[in-house]
Coordinates of C-alpha atoms in Angstrom, one line a residue:
Chain A
M700 CA 17.6 14.2 -19.8
R701 CA 15.8 15.8 -16.9
V702 CA 14.8 13.8 -13.8
I703 CA 12.3 15.3 -11.4
I704 CA 12.4 14.2 -7.8
L705 CA 9.5 14.8 -5.5
L706 CA 10.4 15.0 -1.8
G707 CA 8.5 15.2 1.4
R708 CA 9.2 15.3 5.1
V709 CA 8.0 13.2 8.0
L710 CA 7.9 13.8 11.7
D711 CA 10.5 11.6 13.4
L712 CA 8.7 8.7 15.1
S713 CA 11.1 8.6 18.0
G714 CA 10.0 12.1 18.9
I715 CA 6.3 11.2 19.4
V716 CA 4.5 9.2 22.0
V717 CA 1.2 7.5 21.3
N718 CA -0.8 7.3 24.4
R719 CA -3.7 5.0 23.9
R720 CA -5.3 5.5 27.3
A721 CA -5.3 9.3 27.0
G722 CA -6.4 8.9 23.4
R723 CA -3.8 11.3 22.2
I724 CA -0.5 11.6 20.4
F725 CA 2.1 13.7 22.2
V726 CA 4.9 15.3 20.1
N727 CA 7.8 15.6 22.5
R728 CA 10.5 16.6 19.9
E729 CA 9.4 18.1 16.6
E730 CA 12.1 17.0 14.2
Y731 CA 11.5 16.3 10.6
L732 CA 13.3 13.8 8.4
L733 CA 13.2 13.3 4.6
Q734 CA 10.6 10.6 3.8
P735 CA 12.6 7.3 3.6
A736 CA 11.0 6.3 0.3
D737 CA 11.7 9.7 -1.2
R738 CA 15.3 9.4 0.0
C739 CA 15.6 6.2 -2.0
A740 CA 14.0 7.9 -5.0
L741 CA 16.6 10.7 -4.7
E742 CA 19.3 8.0 -4.6
A743 CA 17.8 6.4 -7.7
A744 CA 17.8 9.8 -9.5
L745 CA 21.4 10.5 -8.5
R746 CA 22.5 7.1 -9.8
I747 CA 20.8 7.9 -13.1
K748 CA 22.6 11.2 -13.1
D749 CA 25.9 9.4 -12.5
A750 CA 25.2 7.1 -15.4
T751 CA 23.8 9.4 -18.0
D752 CA 24.6 12.9 -16.9
A753 CA 21.0 13.8 -16.4
E754 CA 19.8 17.0 -14.7
V755 CA 18.1 16.3 -11.3
V756 CA 15.5 18.8 -10.2
A757 CA 13.9 18.5 -6.8
L758 CA 10.4 19.6 -6.0
P759 CA 8.4 19.3 -2.8
R760 CA 5.6 16.7 -2.6
S761 CA 3.4 19.0 -0.6
L762 CA 3.5 22.7 0.4
L763 CA 6.1 22.8 3.1
P764 CA 6.7 25.5 5.8
D765 CA 10.5 25.4 5.1
D766 CA 12.8 24.3 2.3
D767 CA 14.9 21.9 4.4
V768 CA 14.3 18.8 2.4
L769 CA 15.2 20.7 -0.8
R770 CA 18.4 22.0 0.6
Q771 CA 19.3 18.4 1.7
A772 CA 18.6 17.2 -1.9
L773 CA 20.9 19.9 -3.3
A774 CA 23.6 19.0 -0.8
T775 CA 23.3 15.3 -1.8
G776 CA 23.7 16.1 -5.4
A777 CA 20.6 17.5 -7.1
D778 CA 21.3 20.3 -9.6
R779 CA 18.3 22.4 -9.0
A780 CA 15.5 22.7 -6.4
I781 CA 12.3 24.6 -6.6
Y782 CA 10.6 25.6 -3.4
L783 CA 6.9 26.1 -3.8
V784 CA 5.3 28.7 -1.6
G785 CA 1.8 30.0 -1.6
Q786 CA -1.0 31.5 0.3
V787 CA -3.3 28.6 0.8
G788 CA -6.7 28.6 2.5
N789 CA -7.4 27.1 5.9
L790 CA -6.4 23.7 4.7
P791 CA -3.2 22.7 2.9
P792 CA -3.6 21.2 -0.6
D793 CA -3.8 17.4 -0.6
D794 CA -2.3 15.0 -3.2
A795 CA -5.0 15.6 -5.8
A796 CA -4.3 19.4 -5.7
M797 CA -0.5 18.9 -5.5
A798 CA -0.6 16.7 -8.6
R799 CA -2.1 19.6 -10.5
V800 CA 0.4 22.0 -9.0
L801 CA 3.3 19.7 -9.8
A802 CA 2.1 19.1 -13.4
A803 CA 2.0 22.9 -13.9
A804 CA 5.4 23.3 -12.4
I805 CA 6.9 20.7 -14.7
E806 CA 5.3 22.4 -17.7
R807 CA 6.8 25.7 -16.6
L808 CA 10.2 24.0 -16.2
G809 CA 9.9 23.0 -19.9
G810 CA 9.0 19.4 -19.4
A811 CA 10.9 16.4 -17.9
D812 CA 11.7 12.9 -18.9
L813 CA 11.3 11.0 -15.6
I814 CA 9.6 11.7 -12.3
L815 CA 10.8 9.8 -9.3
T816 CA 9.2 9.8 -5.9
G817 CA 8.6 7.5 -3.0
A818 CA 6.0 4.7 -3.3
T819 CA 4.7 5.4 0.1
T820 CA 5.0 7.8 3.0
L821 CA 6.4 6.6 6.3
D822 CA 3.6 8.3 8.4
T823 CA 0.3 8.1 6.5
G824 CA 1.3 5.3 4.2
Q825 CA -0.4 6.9 1.2
G826 CA 1.1 6.3 -2.2
Q827 CA -1.3 8.2 -4.4
L828 CA 0.9 11.2 -5.3
G829 CA 2.9 9.4 -8.0
P830 CA 0.0 7.9 -9.9
R831 CA -1.9 11.2 -9.5
V832 CA 0.9 13.2 -11.1
A833 CA 1.2 10.5 -13.8
E834 CA -2.5 11.0 -14.5
A835 CA -2.3 14.8 -14.5
L836 CA 0.4 14.6 -17.1
D837 CA -1.0 11.5 -18.9
W838 CA 2.2 9.6 -18.6
P839 CA 2.8 5.9 -17.9
Q840 CA 3.6 4.8 -14.4
I841 CA 5.6 2.1 -12.7
I842 CA 4.7 1.8 -9.0
G843 CA 6.7 0.3 -6.1
V844 CA 10.0 -0.6 -7.7
W845 CA 13.2 -1.9 -6.1
H846 CA 15.5 -0.8 -8.8
V847 CA 15.3 1.8 -11.7
E848 CA 17.5 2.6 -14.6
A849 CA 16.8 5.1 -17.4
S850 CA 18.6 5.6 -20.8
D851 CA 17.8 6.1 -24.5
G852 CA 14.2 7.2 -24.0
R853 CA 13.3 4.2 -21.9
V854 CA 13.0 3.4 -18.2
Q855 CA 13.6 -0.1 -16.8
A856 CA 12.6 -1.1 -13.3
V857 CA 12.5 -4.2 -11.1
R858 CA 9.3 -4.9 -9.2
H859 CA 8.2 -7.7 -7.0
E860 CA 5.3 -9.6 -8.3
K861 CA 3.8 -13.0 -7.6
A862 CA 6.3 -14.8 -9.9
G863 CA 9.2 -13.1 -8.2
Y864 CA 11.3 -10.1 -9.2
V865 CA 10.2 -9.0 -12.6
A866 CA 11.9 -6.5 -15.0
I867 CA 9.5 -4.0 -16.6
E868 CA 10.0 -1.3 -19.1
A869 CA 8.2 1.9 -20.2
N870 CA 9.0 4.6 -22.7
L871 CA 9.9 8.0 -21.3
P872 CA 8.4 10.3 -20.1
A873 CA 7.2 8.2 -17.2
V874 CA 6.5 8.3 -13.4
V875 CA 8.3 5.8 -11.2
T876 CA 7.8 5.4 -7.5
V877 CA 10.5 3.7 -5.4
L878 CA 9.9 1.6 -2.3
P879 CA 11.5 2.6 1.0
G880 CA 14.7 0.6 1.6
A881 CA 15.1 -0.2 -2.1
L882 CA 18.5 1.5 -2.4
K883 CA 21.2 2.5 0.1
P884 CA 21.0 6.3 0.1
R885 CA 24.2 8.3 0.0
Y886 CA 25.0 11.0 2.5
P887 CA 25.0 14.7 1.6
D888 CA 28.4 16.2 0.8
G889 CA 29.8 18.1 3.8
A890 CA 31.0 21.2 1.9
R891 CA 27.8 21.4 -0.1
L892 CA 25.7 21.0 3.0
I893 CA 27.5 24.0 4.6
N894 CA 27.2 26.1 1.4
V895 CA 23.6 25.3 0.8
Y896 CA 22.6 26.6 4.2
R897 CA 25.0 29.5 4.1
G898 CA 23.8 30.5 0.6
A899 CA 27.3 30.6 -0.8
G900 CA 28.7 29.6 -4.2
E901 CA 26.8 28.4 -7.2
I902 CA 24.5 26.3 -4.9
A903 CA 22.8 29.4 -3.7
V904 CA 21.2 30.1 -7.1
A905 CA 20.2 26.5 -7.5
L906 CA 17.4 26.9 -5.0
E907 CA 14.6 28.9 -6.6
Q908 CA 11.3 29.9 -5.1
W909 CA 8.1 29.8 -7.1
D910 CA 4.6 31.0 -6.1
V911 CA 1.9 28.4 -6.4
A912 CA -0.5 31.2 -7.4
D913 CA 1.4 31.6 -10.7
L914 CA 1.0 27.9 -11.5
V915 CA -2.7 27.1 -10.8
E916 CA -5.8 28.9 -9.8
A917 CA -6.6 29.2 -6.1
E918 CA -9.8 27.1 -6.6
A919 CA -7.6 24.1 -7.8
L920 CA -5.8 24.1 -4.4
K921 CA -8.8 23.1 -2.4
P922 CA -8.2 19.7 -0.8
L923 CA -10.7 16.9 -1.5
V924 CA -9.8 14.8 1.5
E925 CA -10.1 16.2 5.0
Q926 CA -8.8 14.9 8.3
R927 CA -11.5 14.0 10.9
G928 CA -9.4 13.0 13.9
Q929 CA -7.6 10.0 15.2
D930 CA -8.5 6.6 16.3
F931 CA -6.6 3.6 17.7
P932 CA -6.5 0.1 16.3
P933 CA -8.3 -2.6 18.4
E934 CA -6.3 -4.0 21.3
R935 CA -4.3 -7.1 20.6
E936 CA -5.7 -10.3 21.9
R937 CA -2.7 -12.3 22.9
G938 CA -2.6 -16.0 23.6
T939 CA -5.2 -17.3 21.1
R940 CA -4.7 -21.0 21.1
V941 CA -5.3 -23.1 17.9
S942 CA -6.4 -26.6 18.4
G943 CA -6.9 -29.6 16.0
T944 CA -4.8 -31.9 14.0
P945 CA -1.4 -30.6 12.8
E946 CA -2.9 -30.1 9.3
E947 CA -5.8 -27.9 10.7
M948 CA -3.4 -26.0 12.9
A949 CA -1.1 -25.4 9.9
Q950 CA -4.0 -24.2 7.8
A951 CA -5.1 -21.7 10.5
M952 CA -1.6 -20.4 10.8
A953 CA -1.2 -20.2 7.0
N954 CA -4.4 -18.1 6.8
A955 CA -3.2 -15.8 9.5
L956 CA 0.2 -15.4 7.9
R957 CA -1.2 -14.8 4.4
Q958 CA -3.3 -11.9 5.7
R959 CA -0.3 -10.2 7.3
V960 CA 2.6 -10.9 5.1
R961 CA 2.5 -8.7 2.0
R962 CA 4.7 -9.9 -0.8
Chain B
M574 CA -33.7 -16.7 -4.1
D575 CA -36.2 -15.6 -6.8
V576 CA -34.2 -14.0 -9.5
S577 CA -37.2 -12.0 -10.9
Y578 CA -37.3 -10.2 -7.5
L579 CA -33.7 -9.1 -8.1
D580 CA -34.6 -7.9 -11.6
L581 CA -37.3 -5.8 -10.0
L582 CA -34.8 -4.4 -7.6
M583 CA -32.4 -3.6 -10.3
A584 CA -35.1 -1.9 -12.4
Q585 CA -35.9 0.3 -9.4
Q586 CA -32.3 1.2 -9.0
E587 CA -32.0 2.3 -12.7
E588 CA -35.0 4.6 -12.0
V589 CA -33.3 6.1 -8.9
T590 CA -30.1 6.9 -10.8
T591 CA -31.8 8.6 -13.7
A592 CA -34.2 10.5 -11.5
E593 CA -31.5 11.9 -9.2
G594 CA -28.8 12.2 -11.7
G595 CA -26.2 10.3 -9.8
G596 CA -26.0 8.6 -6.5
G597 CA -25.2 5.5 -8.3
G598 CA -24.4 3.3 -5.3
I599 CA -21.3 1.7 -3.9
W600 CA -19.1 0.0 -6.4
V601 CA -16.5 -2.7 -5.6
V602 CA -13.9 -3.4 -8.2
A603 CA -12.9 -7.1 -7.9
D604 CA -9.4 -8.4 -7.8
V605 CA -9.3 -11.7 -9.6
V606 CA -6.4 -14.0 -8.7
D607 CA -6.0 -17.3 -10.7
G608 CA -9.6 -17.1 -11.9
A609 CA -11.1 -16.6 -8.4
V610 CA -12.1 -13.5 -6.5
A611 CA -9.5 -12.5 -4.0
P612 CA -10.5 -12.6 -0.3
V613 CA -9.9 -8.8 0.0
T614 CA -12.7 -8.2 -2.6
L615 CA -15.2 -10.2 -0.7
E616 CA -14.2 -8.3 2.5
A617 CA -14.6 -5.0 0.6
L618 CA -18.1 -6.2 -0.5
G619 CA -19.0 -7.0 3.1
A620 CA -17.9 -3.5 4.2
A621 CA -19.8 -2.0 1.2
C622 CA -23.0 -3.9 2.1
N623 CA -22.8 -2.5 5.7
L624 CA -22.3 1.0 4.4
A625 CA -25.1 0.6 1.8
G626 CA -27.5 -0.5 4.5
S627 CA -27.4 2.8 6.3
L628 CA -26.9 4.8 3.1
G629 CA -29.8 3.4 1.3
A630 CA -27.7 2.6 -1.8
Y631 CA -27.1 -0.5 -3.9
V632 CA -23.8 -2.4 -4.0
Y633 CA -22.3 -3.3 -7.4
G634 CA -19.4 -5.4 -8.2
V635 CA -17.2 -5.0 -11.3
V636 CA -15.1 -7.8 -12.6
L637 CA -12.5 -7.4 -15.4
G638 CA -10.7 -10.3 -16.9
E639 CA -11.0 -13.2 -19.3
G640 CA -13.6 -16.0 -18.9
V641 CA -14.8 -14.5 -15.6
T642 CA -18.5 -15.3 -16.3
D643 CA -17.6 -19.0 -16.6
G644 CA -19.6 -19.7 -19.8
S645 CA -22.9 -18.9 -18.1
T646 CA -23.8 -22.6 -17.8
S647 CA -22.9 -22.9 -14.2
L648 CA -24.5 -20.1 -12.2
T649 CA -22.9 -21.0 -8.9
T650 CA -19.3 -20.6 -9.8
G651 CA -17.1 -18.0 -11.4
P652 CA -16.0 -14.6 -10.0
A653 CA -19.2 -12.8 -11.1
Q654 CA -21.4 -15.2 -9.1
A655 CA -19.1 -15.0 -6.1
L656 CA -19.8 -11.3 -6.0
Y657 CA -23.6 -11.9 -6.1
Q658 CA -23.1 -14.5 -3.3
A659 CA -21.2 -12.0 -1.2
G660 CA -24.0 -9.5 -1.4
A661 CA -23.7 -7.5 -4.6
D662 CA -27.0 -6.2 -6.0
G663 CA -25.6 -6.0 -9.5
V664 CA -22.4 -7.1 -11.3
R665 CA -20.8 -5.6 -14.3
V666 CA -18.4 -7.8 -16.3
A667 CA -15.8 -6.8 -18.8
D668 CA -14.7 -10.0 -20.5
H669 CA -12.0 -9.7 -23.1
P670 CA -8.8 -11.6 -23.9
G671 CA -6.9 -8.3 -23.6
L672 CA -7.9 -8.0 -19.9
A673 CA -6.6 -11.5 -18.9
Q674 CA -3.6 -10.0 -17.2
F675 CA -3.7 -6.8 -15.2
A676 CA -2.4 -3.9 -17.3
L677 CA -3.0 -0.4 -16.2
E678 CA -4.2 1.4 -19.3
P679 CA -6.8 -1.1 -20.6
Y680 CA -8.3 -1.5 -17.1
L681 CA -8.3 2.2 -16.6
K682 CA -10.1 2.8 -19.8
V683 CA -12.9 0.3 -19.0
L684 CA -13.3 1.6 -15.4
S685 CA -13.2 5.3 -16.2
D686 CA -15.9 4.9 -18.9
L687 CA -18.0 2.9 -16.4
I688 CA -17.6 5.6 -13.7
K689 CA -18.5 8.4 -16.1
A690 CA -21.6 6.5 -17.2
E691 CA -22.8 5.3 -13.8
Q692 CA -21.7 8.2 -11.5
P693 CA -21.0 6.0 -8.4
E694 CA -20.9 7.6 -5.0
V695 CA -18.3 5.3 -3.5
V696 CA -15.7 3.1 -5.3
I697 CA -13.8 0.5 -3.3
F698 CA -10.7 -1.4 -4.3
G699 CA -8.6 -3.9 -2.4
A700 CA -5.3 -2.4 -1.3
T701 CA -3.3 -4.7 -3.7
Q702 CA -0.8 -3.5 -6.2
A703 CA -3.3 -3.3 -9.0
G704 CA -6.0 -1.7 -6.7
Q705 CA -3.6 1.0 -5.5
E706 CA -2.5 1.8 -9.1
L707 CA -6.0 2.0 -10.4
A708 CA -7.6 3.8 -7.6
A709 CA -5.1 6.7 -7.6
R710 CA -5.3 7.3 -11.3
L711 CA -9.1 6.9 -11.5
A712 CA -9.4 9.4 -8.6
Q713 CA -7.3 12.0 -10.4
R714 CA -9.1 11.4 -13.7
T715 CA -12.6 11.7 -12.3
G716 CA -11.8 14.4 -9.7
G717 CA -12.5 12.1 -6.8
G718 CA -10.9 11.9 -3.4
L719 CA -8.9 8.8 -2.4
I720 CA -8.2 7.3 1.1
E721 CA -5.8 4.4 0.9
H722 CA -5.3 1.4 3.2
V723 CA -8.6 1.8 5.0
M724 CA -8.9 -0.4 8.0
M725 CA -12.2 0.8 9.5
A726 CA -15.1 2.6 7.7
S727 CA -17.9 4.6 9.1
L728 CA -20.6 6.8 7.7
D729 CA -21.4 10.4 8.0
E730 CA -25.0 10.2 7.1
A731 CA -25.6 14.0 6.9
T732 CA -23.3 14.4 4.0
R733 CA -23.4 10.8 2.7
T734 CA -19.7 10.6 3.3
V735 CA -17.6 7.6 4.1
Q736 CA -15.0 8.1 6.8
G737 CA -12.1 5.8 6.5
A738 CA -9.5 5.1 9.1
F739 CA -6.0 4.3 7.8
P740 CA -2.9 3.3 9.8
V741 CA -0.2 5.9 10.5
Y742 CA 3.4 4.9 11.2
G743 CA 2.6 1.3 10.4
G744 CA -0.3 1.1 12.8
E745 CA 0.8 3.1 15.8
Y746 CA -2.5 4.9 15.5
L747 CA -5.2 5.5 12.9
N748 CA -6.1 8.7 11.1
I749 CA -9.7 9.2 10.1
A750 CA -10.2 11.0 6.8
A751 CA -13.2 11.7 4.6
C752 CA -13.9 13.5 1.3
P753 CA -17.1 15.4 2.0
E754 CA -17.5 17.2 -1.3
A755 CA -15.8 15.3 -4.1
R756 CA -17.6 12.4 -5.8
P757 CA -16.9 9.6 -6.3
Q758 CA -15.1 8.8 -3.0
F759 CA -12.4 6.2 -3.7
L760 CA -11.2 3.8 -0.9
T761 CA -8.7 1.0 -1.0
V762 CA -9.3 -1.4 1.9
E763 CA -6.5 -3.3 3.6
P764 CA -6.6 -7.1 3.2
G765 CA -7.8 -8.8 6.3
A766 CA -9.1 -5.5 7.9
F767 CA -12.8 -6.3 7.4
S768 CA -14.5 -9.6 8.1
A769 CA -15.4 -11.7 5.1
P770 CA -19.2 -11.7 4.4
F771 CA -21.4 -14.8 4.5
L772 CA -21.6 -16.3 1.1
D773 CA -25.2 -17.1 0.3
P774 CA -25.1 -19.9 -2.4
Y775 CA -28.8 -19.1 -3.3
R776 CA -28.0 -15.5 -4.3
K777 CA -27.7 -15.4 -8.1
G778 CA -27.9 -12.9 -10.8
E779 CA -27.4 -12.1 -14.4
P780 CA -24.3 -9.9 -14.8
T781 CA -24.3 -7.1 -17.3
M782 CA -21.6 -7.3 -19.9
L783 CA -19.6 -4.2 -20.6
E784 CA -18.3 -3.1 -24.0
V785 CA -14.5 -3.3 -24.0
E786 CA -12.5 -0.9 -26.1
L787 CA -8.9 -2.2 -25.9
V788 CA -6.1 0.2 -25.2
E789 CA -2.4 -0.8 -25.5
P790 CA -0.6 -1.0 -22.1
A791 CA 2.2 1.5 -21.8
V792 CA 4.4 -0.7 -19.6
R793 CA 6.0 -3.8 -21.0
V794 CA 6.9 -6.8 -18.8
L795 CA 10.3 -8.2 -19.8
G796 CA 10.2 -11.3 -17.7
L797 CA 12.0 -12.3 -14.5
A798 CA 14.8 -10.0 -13.5
E799 CA 17.8 -12.3 -13.8
G800 CA 20.5 -11.8 -11.2
F801 CA 18.6 -9.2 -9.3
E802 CA 19.2 -9.4 -5.5
P803 CA 17.0 -7.4 -3.2
P804 CA 18.9 -5.2 -0.8
C805 CA 20.0 -6.8 2.5
V806 CA 17.8 -5.6 5.3
S807 CA 19.2 -5.8 8.8
L808 CA 17.4 -8.1 11.2
A809 CA 16.3 -5.2 13.4
Q810 CA 14.4 -3.7 10.4
A811 CA 13.2 -6.9 8.8
P812 CA 9.4 -7.0 8.2
V813 CA 9.1 -10.7 8.6
I814 CA 11.3 -12.9 10.9
V815 CA 11.2 -16.7 11.3
A816 CA 13.1 -17.7 14.4
A817 CA 14.2 -21.1 15.5
G818 CA 14.6 -22.5 19.0
R819 CA 15.8 -25.6 20.7
Q820 CA 12.6 -27.5 19.8
A821 CA 12.6 -26.5 16.1
G822 CA 13.8 -29.9 15.1
D823 CA 14.8 -29.5 11.5
F824 CA 16.4 -26.1 10.8
E825 CA 16.1 -26.6 7.0
M826 CA 12.4 -26.5 7.3
V827 CA 12.7 -23.2 9.2
Q828 CA 14.8 -21.8 6.4
R829 CA 12.2 -22.9 3.8
L830 CA 9.4 -21.3 5.8
A831 CA 11.4 -18.0 5.9
S832 CA 11.9 -18.0 2.2
A833 CA 8.2 -18.9 1.6
L834 CA 7.3 -15.8 3.7
G835 CA 10.0 -13.6 2.2
G836 CA 11.4 -13.2 5.7
Q837 CA 14.7 -13.5 7.5
V838 CA 16.0 -16.4 9.6
A839 CA 16.9 -15.8 13.2
G840 CA 16.9 -17.8 16.5
D841 CA 17.3 -17.7 20.2
R842 CA 20.4 -18.8 22.2
G843 CA 19.4 -22.4 21.7
A844 CA 19.7 -22.1 18.0
Q845 CA 23.1 -20.6 18.3
D846 CA 24.2 -23.4 20.6
A847 CA 23.0 -25.9 18.0
G848 CA 25.1 -24.1 15.4
W849 CA 22.2 -23.2 13.2
I850 CA 22.7 -19.4 13.3
G851 CA 25.5 -17.0 14.0
P852 CA 25.7 -14.6 17.0
E853 CA 24.5 -11.7 14.9
Q854 CA 21.1 -13.5 14.3
V855 CA 20.3 -14.1 18.0
V856 CA 17.1 -12.4 19.0
D857 CA 17.7 -11.4 22.6
V858 CA 18.0 -8.1 24.5
R859 CA 21.7 -8.9 24.6
G860 CA 21.7 -9.6 20.8
V861 CA 19.3 -8.1 18.3
T862 CA 16.0 -6.4 19.4
V863 CA 13.5 -6.7 16.6
A864 CA 10.2 -5.1 15.6
P865 CA 8.8 -6.9 12.6
Q866 CA 5.3 -7.0 11.2
V867 CA 5.3 -10.8 11.7
Y868 CA 7.4 -12.8 14.0
V869 CA 7.2 -16.6 13.8
A870 CA 8.8 -18.4 16.8
V871 CA 9.4 -22.0 15.9
G872 CA 10.2 -24.2 18.9
I873 CA 11.3 -21.2 21.0
R874 CA 10.3 -21.5 24.7
G875 CA 10.7 -17.8 25.2
D876 CA 12.8 -16.7 28.1
T877 CA 12.6 -13.2 29.6
F878 CA 15.4 -11.8 27.5
H879 CA 14.0 -13.2 24.2
N880 CA 10.4 -12.1 25.0
A881 CA 11.6 -8.6 25.8
A882 CA 13.4 -8.4 22.5
I883 CA 10.3 -9.2 20.4
E884 CA 7.9 -7.0 22.4
S885 CA 7.4 -4.5 19.6
S886 CA 6.5 -7.1 17.0
K887 CA 3.1 -6.5 15.4
F888 CA 2.0 -10.1 15.2
I889 CA 3.6 -13.1 16.8
V890 CA 3.0 -16.7 16.0
A891 CA 4.5 -19.4 18.3
I892 CA 4.8 -23.1 17.8
H893 CA 6.0 -25.1 20.8
P894 CA 5.1 -28.5 22.2
D895 CA 5.0 -27.4 25.8
P896 CA 1.7 -25.7 26.7
T897 CA 3.3 -23.8 29.6
A898 CA 6.0 -22.2 27.5
P899 CA 6.3 -18.5 28.3
I900 CA 6.3 -17.6 24.6
F901 CA 2.5 -18.3 24.5
K902 CA 1.9 -15.4 26.8
M903 CA 3.5 -13.1 24.2
A904 CA 2.1 -14.7 21.0
D905 CA -1.0 -13.6 19.2
L906 CA -1.5 -17.1 17.7
C907 CA -0.4 -20.1 19.7
L908 CA 0.1 -23.6 18.3
E909 CA 0.8 -26.3 21.0
A910 CA 2.4 -28.8 18.8
D911 CA 5.7 -30.3 17.6
P912 CA 7.2 -28.0 14.9
K913 CA 8.3 -31.2 13.1
E914 CA 4.6 -32.0 12.4
I915 CA 3.4 -28.5 11.7
L916 CA 6.1 -27.1 9.4
P917 CA 5.6 -29.6 6.5
A918 CA 1.9 -29.0 6.5
L919 CA 2.4 -25.3 6.8
L920 CA 4.7 -25.1 3.8
K921 CA 2.1 -27.1 1.8
A922 CA -0.7 -24.8 2.9
L923 CA 1.3 -21.7 2.0
E924 CA 2.0 -22.8 -1.5

């Protein structure tokens, strides 16, 4: 069985300052972390590897300027990592283009049984990459799971729905996206971590580099969504008092809570 | 409202779409919960109507499900009529027993056929689980761009492009994005971000029924996951916290509220003194500093140390009988009442 894991990176929030008055975001310390949801997906993949001896292959979820997250995945236990590089136009490819690139990469790998990735990104909160890859490959998808297991050509997952935690199942191949905080990620192995950056041992050949131009046409890399600046949410109005009978107050509170508590 | 006028309007719209070969308006795909349209769909319709006004487009609603037209005898109820009342100019209905429960593949088939036939300019979903799943797959299938979790929408009239603002780092700031070239433009709107439109009970219409070609869902639901325990989240990272204070009265009610909201129980020093919580659950700068999405303070007066520890919370609700309690200066929503009276009614309202 081959498990593909899609990994991305995120700017550490503690290194940036959001200044509402200046209308700007200041980056004081540019440090990148593995996306927390992708980290949980990596953990899920490694647990499947432990249980079924699957091959875990790491791919980036966007075109990255360095292969840091892939090296971390290798050190944590992935068998192979493929760093995608390419001469892109002015704008980097978005999730729609990446879905096509990744589908082509998986085809070149000789197919896969399961694709795992994070259900959301910490920064932009977008979760469209998983479903988009599923559509590009025409595979079933299970989105936003707390737990995932795969064996005998099937994938089983636990997802939170209205009724509670529900077990769902799909045939492989499939795409599963894992929620941040779903699993407790393991730490990278110290010796592997040193080797993976030194380029020593068998781990050095585990990191390959593929050119995007070999996978898809340049036209397919054009992003559909473009950034048009930043804005700030409206200022909070504190101290709004609710009056009425206890029932009316409770109803107002329930409405406010229902809007904000996502279950 | 005279329905024949609406028919005339619809007839004009058909002409526009055929003449220009596209530009088929703004479409809102309804989220139906327990036979009624979810509030987020009505909010999305309100946003769509605002955009349509400056765009010169029509707003359409799409409802998928079973029995959503309500037997056509009663024109004022049912999800399809709710969409008309919220401002939709036309409603398409796919009514089939196989669509009673949300399943990705059958829903996808109906919607992708509809989008291919009607060539909409903008398609809006609610940012619910189903909406997120459908929007991303439809966008990839039809070659459209998708902006998720939109909280504010504006229009770039020159290119007829919707600009959506979505929260970054959980709402620290918003990013504005647009898809200027790809059509349709898909958006999923965050529940509660847009105001609900006025429901006009005199707005009525005849929904158009869609042919349903049923596809087998690829994912099987096996039932409740027995024995599954979600991972323990530390109090500092919990998204929802319900905290008790000296005036909370009945701690059991606080615990029930926490489980109803899927949150964690905490408290101030008073709750620890009462023996309700352990020292590791005390919200205080000397204890745990928290930053949840929602913080409910039940009977907490709110001393300086406690208020400093909840400063980064995104939304604070406070219930306390004393109107001068300092917690009310921090809270976004303040209820001056005895928690003993509020909590039973609240639990009932949340059910």
